[in-house]
Amino acid sequence: MEAIPAPNADVSGRIDVAPVRASVAPNVGEAELARAEHLRTLVSEYFPSVWRFLRRLGFDELVIEDATQDLFLVAARRIEEVTPGRERAFLFGAALRIARKLKRKEARELPVDTLGTTSEAMRTSATPETLLDDERARHLLYQLLAELDERHRVVFVMYELEELTMHEIAEVLEIPMGTVASRLRHARDDFRARLERYRMRMRREEGT
């Protein structure tokens, strides 16, 4: 399975909480303690899914480390806005805004050096989920995701891999659910077509 940085003893996932704690004075009241506990819960429960989301949008691990730090600092500043039941929508929305800023700032290439060797997952009836179970196939998944239209890729990753609901995705992206369904359909068709072309190329190469 995909390796994700393990939570640390303080909060989770290599998140430096010193800037957060600095906002909580020694003589804190119950409200401030509740805010700090809410933040710890958010990081503990949602750090892995946010990390995966950014990785599957194509960012490398060093970039994700900084991005998740920024994300949870945003959450710390706006913790009162994170209402029960809307945690994923808030965090994925913030992660998407950070991702878009990063995309505008850098031109990045996905690792494709290990794609020359096929695996059983690649040659047979691979799905996004099964591709995640094999390291080489995971690189293929990242390549295929990178080739999708960005609007379609975001919806595809949220729904197929992070298992957000249509309603949550519509809320995060601030678009109608019909638009979510349309983008997901296009993303699925495009993903399947690209995967099938890759399989055909691999079969031709193996037959020569």
C-alpha angles and dihedrals in degrees: 000000000000114000115236124183109263121242115263127225094267107048119320150295104013091305111156103220096183093100089050094049090048088068090057109074121214092254095056124164129222092271092057092046089051090052091051092048091048090053092049089052092049093052094043094050103034108029094091095051093046090048091051092046093055092043091052090050085063107261121139122239097259091054091046091053091060093039094054090047089054092044096055092043086057088049090051092053093046100034093130089062093058101092123189111275094021099072096110093046091052096046096043090047091052091045091052092051090050090047092053091051090050092048090055092050103047142037107217134183123210118232109261101158094105096050094094093081117068128212132202090259090057096046098047137042097320121180128185089262097050092046088061091061095067125058097219091042089051089059087052090051091053090049093050092047091050090055094056122096105270095239091050093044093055093053092043093052093045095049106031101034108021094034098225114163123247088251093053092049092049089051094048094047095036092229133123118273089241089061090049090052092048094050091046092051092050091046093051092049093047093046093050092047093050092046092050091050089052092050092050091051091050092050091050091050092048090050094055 
